[in-house]
């Protein structure tokens, strides 16, 4: 969660400042921790978007593959792909991923 990331950013910033002996200026430490925290949030959001794009691309590829097999008359392949698609749909509804 953002709160947990903030706590980790603050702790990391404080430990680095403590090692350097520069813990007196709390406002400066807070600004540094905020920069670190915002960077972590941006990284997390970027990974989430990339994960969603990869899942979407996989679904499109699966649909295209099923369409090609259906067009070629391979009914067994189409029937085998159907349970995978329905399982994916159920999992997506029940497990809303790593969204904050």
Short mmCIF file of N, CA and C in Angstrom, two decimals:
data_model
loop_
_atom_site.label_atom_id
_atom_site.label_comp_id
_atom_site.label_asym_id
_atom_site.label_seq_id
_atom_site.Cartn_x
_atom_site.Cartn_y
_atom_site.Cartn_z
N UNK A 1 0.84 -1.18 0.00
CA UNK A 1 0.00 0.00 0.00
C UNK A 1 0.89 1.25 0.00
N UNK A 2 0.34 2.37 -0.37
CA UNK A 2 1.14 3.60 -0.35
C UNK A 2 1.68 3.92 1.05
N UNK A 3 0.90 3.60 2.07
CA UNK A 3 1.35 3.88 3.43
C UNK A 3 2.57 3.03 3.79
N UNK A 4 2.54 1.77 3.40
CA UNK A 4 3.68 0.89 3.67
C UNK A 4 4.92 1.34 2.91
N UNK A 5 4.72 1.76 1.67
CA UNK A 5 5.85 2.27 0.89
C UNK A 5 6.41 3.54 1.52
N UNK A 6 5.51 4.40 2.02
CA UNK A 6 5.98 5.62 2.69
C UNK A 6 6.83 5.27 3.91
N UNK A 7 6.36 4.33 4.70
CA UNK A 7 7.10 3.95 5.90
C UNK A 7 8.48 3.41 5.52
N UNK A 8 8.54 2.60 4.49
CA UNK A 8 9.84 2.06 4.05
C UNK A 8 10.75 3.16 3.51
N UNK A 9 10.16 4.10 2.77
CA UNK A 9 10.95 5.21 2.24
C UNK A 9 11.51 6.06 3.37
N UNK A 10 10.66 6.34 4.37
CA UNK A 10 11.11 7.13 5.51
C UNK A 10 12.23 6.41 6.25
N UNK A 11 12.04 5.12 6.49
CA UNK A 11 13.06 4.35 7.22
C UNK A 11 14.38 4.32 6.45
N UNK A 12 14.31 4.10 5.14
CA UNK A 12 15.53 4.06 4.33
C UNK A 12 16.23 5.41 4.34
N UNK A 13 15.46 6.47 4.22
CA UNK A 13 16.03 7.82 4.23
C UNK A 13 16.65 8.12 5.60
N UNK A 14 15.95 7.77 6.65
CA UNK A 14 16.45 8.03 8.01
C UNK A 14 17.74 7.24 8.26
N UNK A 15 17.76 5.98 7.86
CA UNK A 15 18.96 5.15 8.09
C UNK A 15 20.16 5.70 7.33
N UNK A 16 19.95 6.15 6.10
CA UNK A 16 21.04 6.72 5.32
C UNK A 16 21.54 8.00 5.96
N UNK A 17 20.61 8.83 6.43
CA UNK A 17 21.00 10.09 7.08
C UNK A 17 21.70 9.80 8.41
N UNK A 18 21.22 8.81 9.13
CA UNK A 18 21.82 8.45 10.42
C UNK A 18 23.25 7.94 10.22
N UNK A 19 23.46 7.18 9.17
CA UNK A 19 24.81 6.68 8.88
C UNK A 19 25.76 7.82 8.56
N UNK A 20 25.24 8.88 7.94
CA UNK A 20 26.05 10.05 7.62
C UNK A 20 26.10 11.05 8.77
N UNK A 21 25.30 10.82 9.80
CA UNK A 21 25.25 11.75 10.94
C UNK A 21 24.49 13.03 10.63
N UNK A 22 23.51 12.96 9.73
CA UNK A 22 22.77 14.16 9.30
C UNK A 22 21.28 13.98 9.55
N UNK A 23 20.89 13.76 10.79
CA UNK A 23 19.48 13.53 11.11
C UNK A 23 18.81 14.75 11.74
N UNK A 24 19.49 15.87 11.81
CA UNK A 24 18.93 17.05 12.48
C UNK A 24 17.83 17.73 11.67
N UNK A 25 17.99 17.80 10.36
CA UNK A 25 17.05 18.54 9.51
C UNK A 25 15.92 17.60 9.04
N UNK A 26 14.85 17.54 9.82
CA UNK A 26 13.74 16.63 9.52
C UNK A 26 13.01 17.01 8.23
N UNK A 27 12.90 18.29 7.93
CA UNK A 27 12.22 18.71 6.71
C UNK A 27 12.97 18.24 5.47
N UNK A 28 14.29 18.35 5.52
CA UNK A 28 15.11 17.88 4.40
C UNK A 28 14.95 16.37 4.24
N UNK A 29 14.95 15.65 5.35
CA UNK A 29 14.76 14.20 5.30
C UNK A 29 13.39 13.84 4.74
N UNK A 30 12.38 14.62 5.13
CA UNK A 30 11.02 14.36 4.64
C UNK A 30 10.96 14.56 3.12
N UNK A 31 11.60 15.60 2.61
CA UNK A 31 11.62 15.86 1.17
C UNK A 31 12.33 14.72 0.44
N UNK A 32 13.45 14.26 0.98
CA UNK A 32 14.18 13.16 0.35
C UNK A 32 13.34 11.87 0.37
N UNK A 33 12.67 11.62 1.49
CA UNK A 33 11.82 10.43 1.60
C UNK A 33 10.66 10.51 0.62
N UNK A 34 10.09 11.71 0.44
CA UNK A 34 8.99 11.88 -0.52
C UNK A 34 9.45 11.59 -1.94
N UNK A 35 10.65 12.04 -2.29
CA UNK A 35 11.17 11.77 -3.63
C UNK A 35 11.32 10.26 -3.84
N UNK A 36 11.87 9.59 -2.85
CA UNK A 36 12.05 8.14 -2.93
C UNK A 36 10.71 7.43 -3.03
N UNK A 37 9.76 7.84 -2.20
CA UNK A 37 8.43 7.25 -2.16
C UNK A 37 7.69 7.44 -3.49
N UNK A 38 7.74 8.66 -4.03
CA UNK A 38 7.07 8.92 -5.30
C UNK A 38 7.69 8.11 -6.44
N UNK A 39 9.00 7.93 -6.39
CA UNK A 39 9.68 7.10 -7.38
C UNK A 39 9.22 5.65 -7.30
N UNK A 40 9.08 5.15 -6.06
CA UNK A 40 8.61 3.78 -5.87
C UNK A 40 7.17 3.63 -6.35
N UNK A 41 6.33 4.62 -6.06
CA UNK A 41 4.94 4.56 -6.53
C UNK A 41 4.88 4.56 -8.05
N UNK A 42 5.70 5.39 -8.68
CA UNK A 42 5.72 5.45 -10.15
C UNK A 42 6.19 4.12 -10.73
N UNK A 43 7.21 3.52 -10.13
CA UNK A 43 7.69 2.22 -10.59
C UNK A 43 6.60 1.16 -10.47
N UNK A 44 5.91 1.17 -9.33
CA UNK A 44 4.84 0.20 -9.11
C UNK A 44 3.72 0.37 -10.14
N UNK A 45 3.35 1.62 -10.40
CA UNK A 45 2.29 1.89 -11.37
C UNK A 45 2.71 1.47 -12.78
N UNK A 46 3.97 1.72 -13.11
CA UNK A 46 4.47 1.35 -14.43
C UNK A 46 4.48 -0.17 -14.59
N UNK A 47 4.90 -0.90 -13.55
CA UNK A 47 4.88 -2.37 -13.61
C UNK A 47 3.45 -2.88 -13.74
N UNK A 48 2.52 -2.24 -13.05
CA UNK A 48 1.12 -2.65 -13.12
C UNK A 48 0.57 -2.45 -14.53
N UNK A 49 0.89 -1.33 -15.15
CA UNK A 49 0.43 -1.07 -16.51
C UNK A 49 1.06 -2.06 -17.49
N UNK A 50 2.34 -2.37 -17.30
CA UNK A 50 3.01 -3.33 -18.18
C UNK A 50 2.39 -4.72 -18.02
N UNK A 51 2.06 -5.09 -16.78
CA UNK A 51 1.44 -6.39 -16.52
C UNK A 51 0.07 -6.47 -17.19
N UNK A 52 -0.71 -5.39 -17.08
CA UNK A 52 -2.03 -5.36 -17.72
C UNK A 52 -1.90 -5.46 -19.24
N UNK A 53 -0.92 -4.78 -19.80
CA UNK A 53 -0.71 -4.82 -21.25
C UNK A 53 -0.31 -6.23 -21.69
N UNK A 54 0.54 -6.88 -20.90
CA UNK A 54 0.97 -8.24 -21.24
C UNK A 54 -0.20 -9.21 -21.19
N UNK A 55 -1.05 -9.07 -20.17
CA UNK A 55 -2.22 -9.94 -20.06
C UNK A 55 -3.16 -9.68 -21.23
N UNK A 56 -3.37 -8.44 -21.56
CA UNK A 56 -4.24 -8.10 -22.68
C UNK A 56 -3.69 -8.66 -23.99
N UNK A 57 -2.38 -8.57 -24.19
CA UNK A 57 -1.77 -9.10 -25.41
C UNK A 57 -1.92 -10.62 -25.46
N UNK A 58 -1.76 -11.27 -24.31
CA UNK A 58 -1.92 -12.73 -24.27
C UNK A 58 -3.35 -13.13 -24.60
N UNK A 59 -4.31 -12.37 -24.09
CA UNK A 59 -5.71 -12.68 -24.39
C UNK A 59 -6.02 -12.49 -25.86
N UNK A 60 -5.49 -11.44 -26.44
CA UNK A 60 -5.70 -11.19 -27.87
C UNK A 60 -5.08 -12.31 -28.69
N UNK A 61 -3.87 -12.73 -28.31
CA UNK A 61 -3.20 -13.81 -29.03
C UNK A 61 -3.99 -15.11 -28.92
N UNK A 62 -4.53 -15.38 -27.74
CA UNK A 62 -5.32 -16.60 -27.55
C UNK A 62 -6.58 -16.56 -28.39
N UNK A 63 -7.24 -15.40 -28.41
CA UNK A 63 -8.45 -15.27 -29.22
C UNK A 63 -8.14 -15.42 -30.71
N UNK A 64 -7.03 -14.83 -31.14
CA UNK A 64 -6.65 -14.95 -32.55
C UNK A 64 -6.33 -16.40 -32.89
N UNK A 65 -5.63 -17.07 -32.00
CA UNK A 65 -5.28 -18.47 -32.23
C UNK A 65 -6.54 -19.33 -32.32
N UNK A 66 -7.47 -19.10 -31.42
CA UNK A 66 -8.72 -19.86 -31.45
C UNK A 66 -9.50 -19.56 -32.73
N UNK A 67 -9.49 -18.32 -33.16
CA UNK A 67 -10.18 -17.94 -34.38
C UNK A 67 -9.55 -18.61 -35.60
N UNK A 68 -8.22 -18.67 -35.62
CA UNK A 68 -7.54 -19.32 -36.74
C UNK A 68 -7.85 -20.82 -36.76
N UNK A 69 -7.85 -21.43 -35.59
CA UNK A 69 -8.14 -22.87 -35.53
C UNK A 69 -9.59 -23.15 -35.89
N UNK A 70 -10.48 -22.23 -35.48
CA UNK A 70 -11.89 -22.39 -35.81
C UNK A 70 -12.08 -22.26 -37.32
N UNK A 71 -11.38 -21.31 -37.91
CA UNK A 71 -11.48 -21.10 -39.35
C UNK A 71 -10.93 -22.29 -40.13
N UNK A 72 -9.92 -22.95 -39.54
CA UNK A 72 -9.32 -24.09 -40.23
C UNK A 72 -10.11 -25.38 -39.98
N UNK A 73 -11.14 -25.31 -39.12
CA UNK A 73 -11.98 -26.47 -38.88
C UNK A 73 -11.48 -27.37 -37.78
N UNK A 74 -10.53 -26.89 -36.97
CA UNK A 74 -9.98 -27.70 -35.87
C UNK A 74 -10.87 -27.52 -34.64
N UNK A 75 -11.98 -28.21 -34.59
CA UNK A 75 -12.96 -28.03 -33.53
C UNK A 75 -12.44 -28.52 -32.18
N UNK A 76 -11.55 -29.51 -32.17
CA UNK A 76 -10.98 -30.00 -30.90
C UNK A 76 -10.13 -28.92 -30.25
N UNK A 77 -9.36 -28.20 -31.04
CA UNK A 77 -8.50 -27.14 -30.51
C UNK A 77 -9.35 -26.00 -29.96
N UNK A 78 -10.44 -25.68 -30.64
CA UNK A 78 -11.33 -24.61 -30.18
C UNK A 78 -11.97 -25.03 -28.86
N UNK A 79 -12.43 -26.27 -28.78
CA UNK A 79 -13.05 -26.76 -27.56
C UNK A 79 -12.05 -26.79 -26.41
N UNK A 80 -10.81 -27.10 -26.68
CA UNK A 80 -9.77 -27.14 -25.64
C UNK A 80 -9.44 -25.74 -25.15
N UNK A 81 -9.51 -24.73 -26.01
CA UNK A 81 -9.17 -23.36 -25.62
C UNK A 81 -10.28 -22.72 -24.80
N UNK A 82 -11.51 -23.16 -24.97
CA UNK A 82 -12.64 -22.54 -24.27
C UNK A 82 -12.52 -22.60 -22.76
N UNK A 83 -12.17 -23.74 -22.13
CA UNK A 83 -12.05 -23.75 -20.67
C UNK A 83 -10.98 -22.80 -20.15
N UNK A 84 -9.88 -22.65 -20.90
CA UNK A 84 -8.83 -21.73 -20.45
C UNK A 84 -9.33 -20.31 -20.42
N UNK A 85 -10.07 -19.92 -21.44
CA UNK A 85 -10.58 -18.56 -21.48
C UNK A 85 -11.58 -18.32 -20.36
N UNK A 86 -12.46 -19.29 -20.12
CA UNK A 86 -13.45 -19.09 -19.07
C UNK A 86 -12.79 -19.08 -17.70
N UNK A 87 -11.75 -19.89 -17.50
CA UNK A 87 -11.04 -19.88 -16.22
C UNK A 87 -10.37 -18.54 -16.00
N UNK A 88 -9.77 -17.98 -17.05
CA UNK A 88 -9.14 -16.66 -16.94
C UNK A 88 -10.17 -15.61 -16.55
N UNK A 89 -11.33 -15.67 -17.15
CA UNK A 89 -12.38 -14.69 -16.85
C UNK A 89 -12.82 -14.81 -15.40
N UNK A 90 -12.98 -16.03 -14.90
CA UNK A 90 -13.38 -16.23 -13.50
C UNK A 90 -12.31 -15.70 -12.57
N UNK A 91 -11.06 -16.01 -12.85
CA UNK A 91 -9.97 -15.56 -11.99
C UNK A 91 -9.86 -14.04 -11.96
N UNK A 92 -10.06 -13.41 -13.10
CA UNK A 92 -9.99 -11.94 -13.13
C UNK A 92 -11.10 -11.30 -12.31
N UNK A 93 -12.27 -11.91 -12.35
CA UNK A 93 -13.38 -11.34 -11.56
C UNK A 93 -13.16 -11.56 -10.07
N UNK A 94 -12.64 -12.70 -9.69
CA UNK A 94 -12.49 -13.02 -8.27
C UNK A 94 -11.21 -12.50 -7.66
N UNK A 95 -10.18 -12.32 -8.43
CA UNK A 95 -8.87 -11.87 -7.94
C UNK A 95 -8.48 -10.59 -8.66
N UNK A 96 -8.85 -9.45 -8.15
CA UNK A 96 -8.61 -8.21 -8.89
C UNK A 96 -7.14 -7.77 -8.91
N UNK A 97 -6.23 -8.70 -8.99
CA UNK A 97 -4.80 -8.47 -9.17
C UNK A 97 -4.18 -7.65 -8.05
N UNK A 98 -3.05 -7.06 -8.34
CA UNK A 98 -2.28 -6.31 -7.36
C UNK A 98 -2.59 -4.82 -7.43
N UNK A 99 -3.83 -4.51 -7.56
CA UNK A 99 -4.21 -3.11 -7.67
C UNK A 99 -4.34 -2.50 -6.28
N UNK A 100 -3.81 -1.32 -6.12
CA UNK A 100 -3.91 -0.65 -4.81
C UNK A 100 -5.33 -0.13 -4.57
#
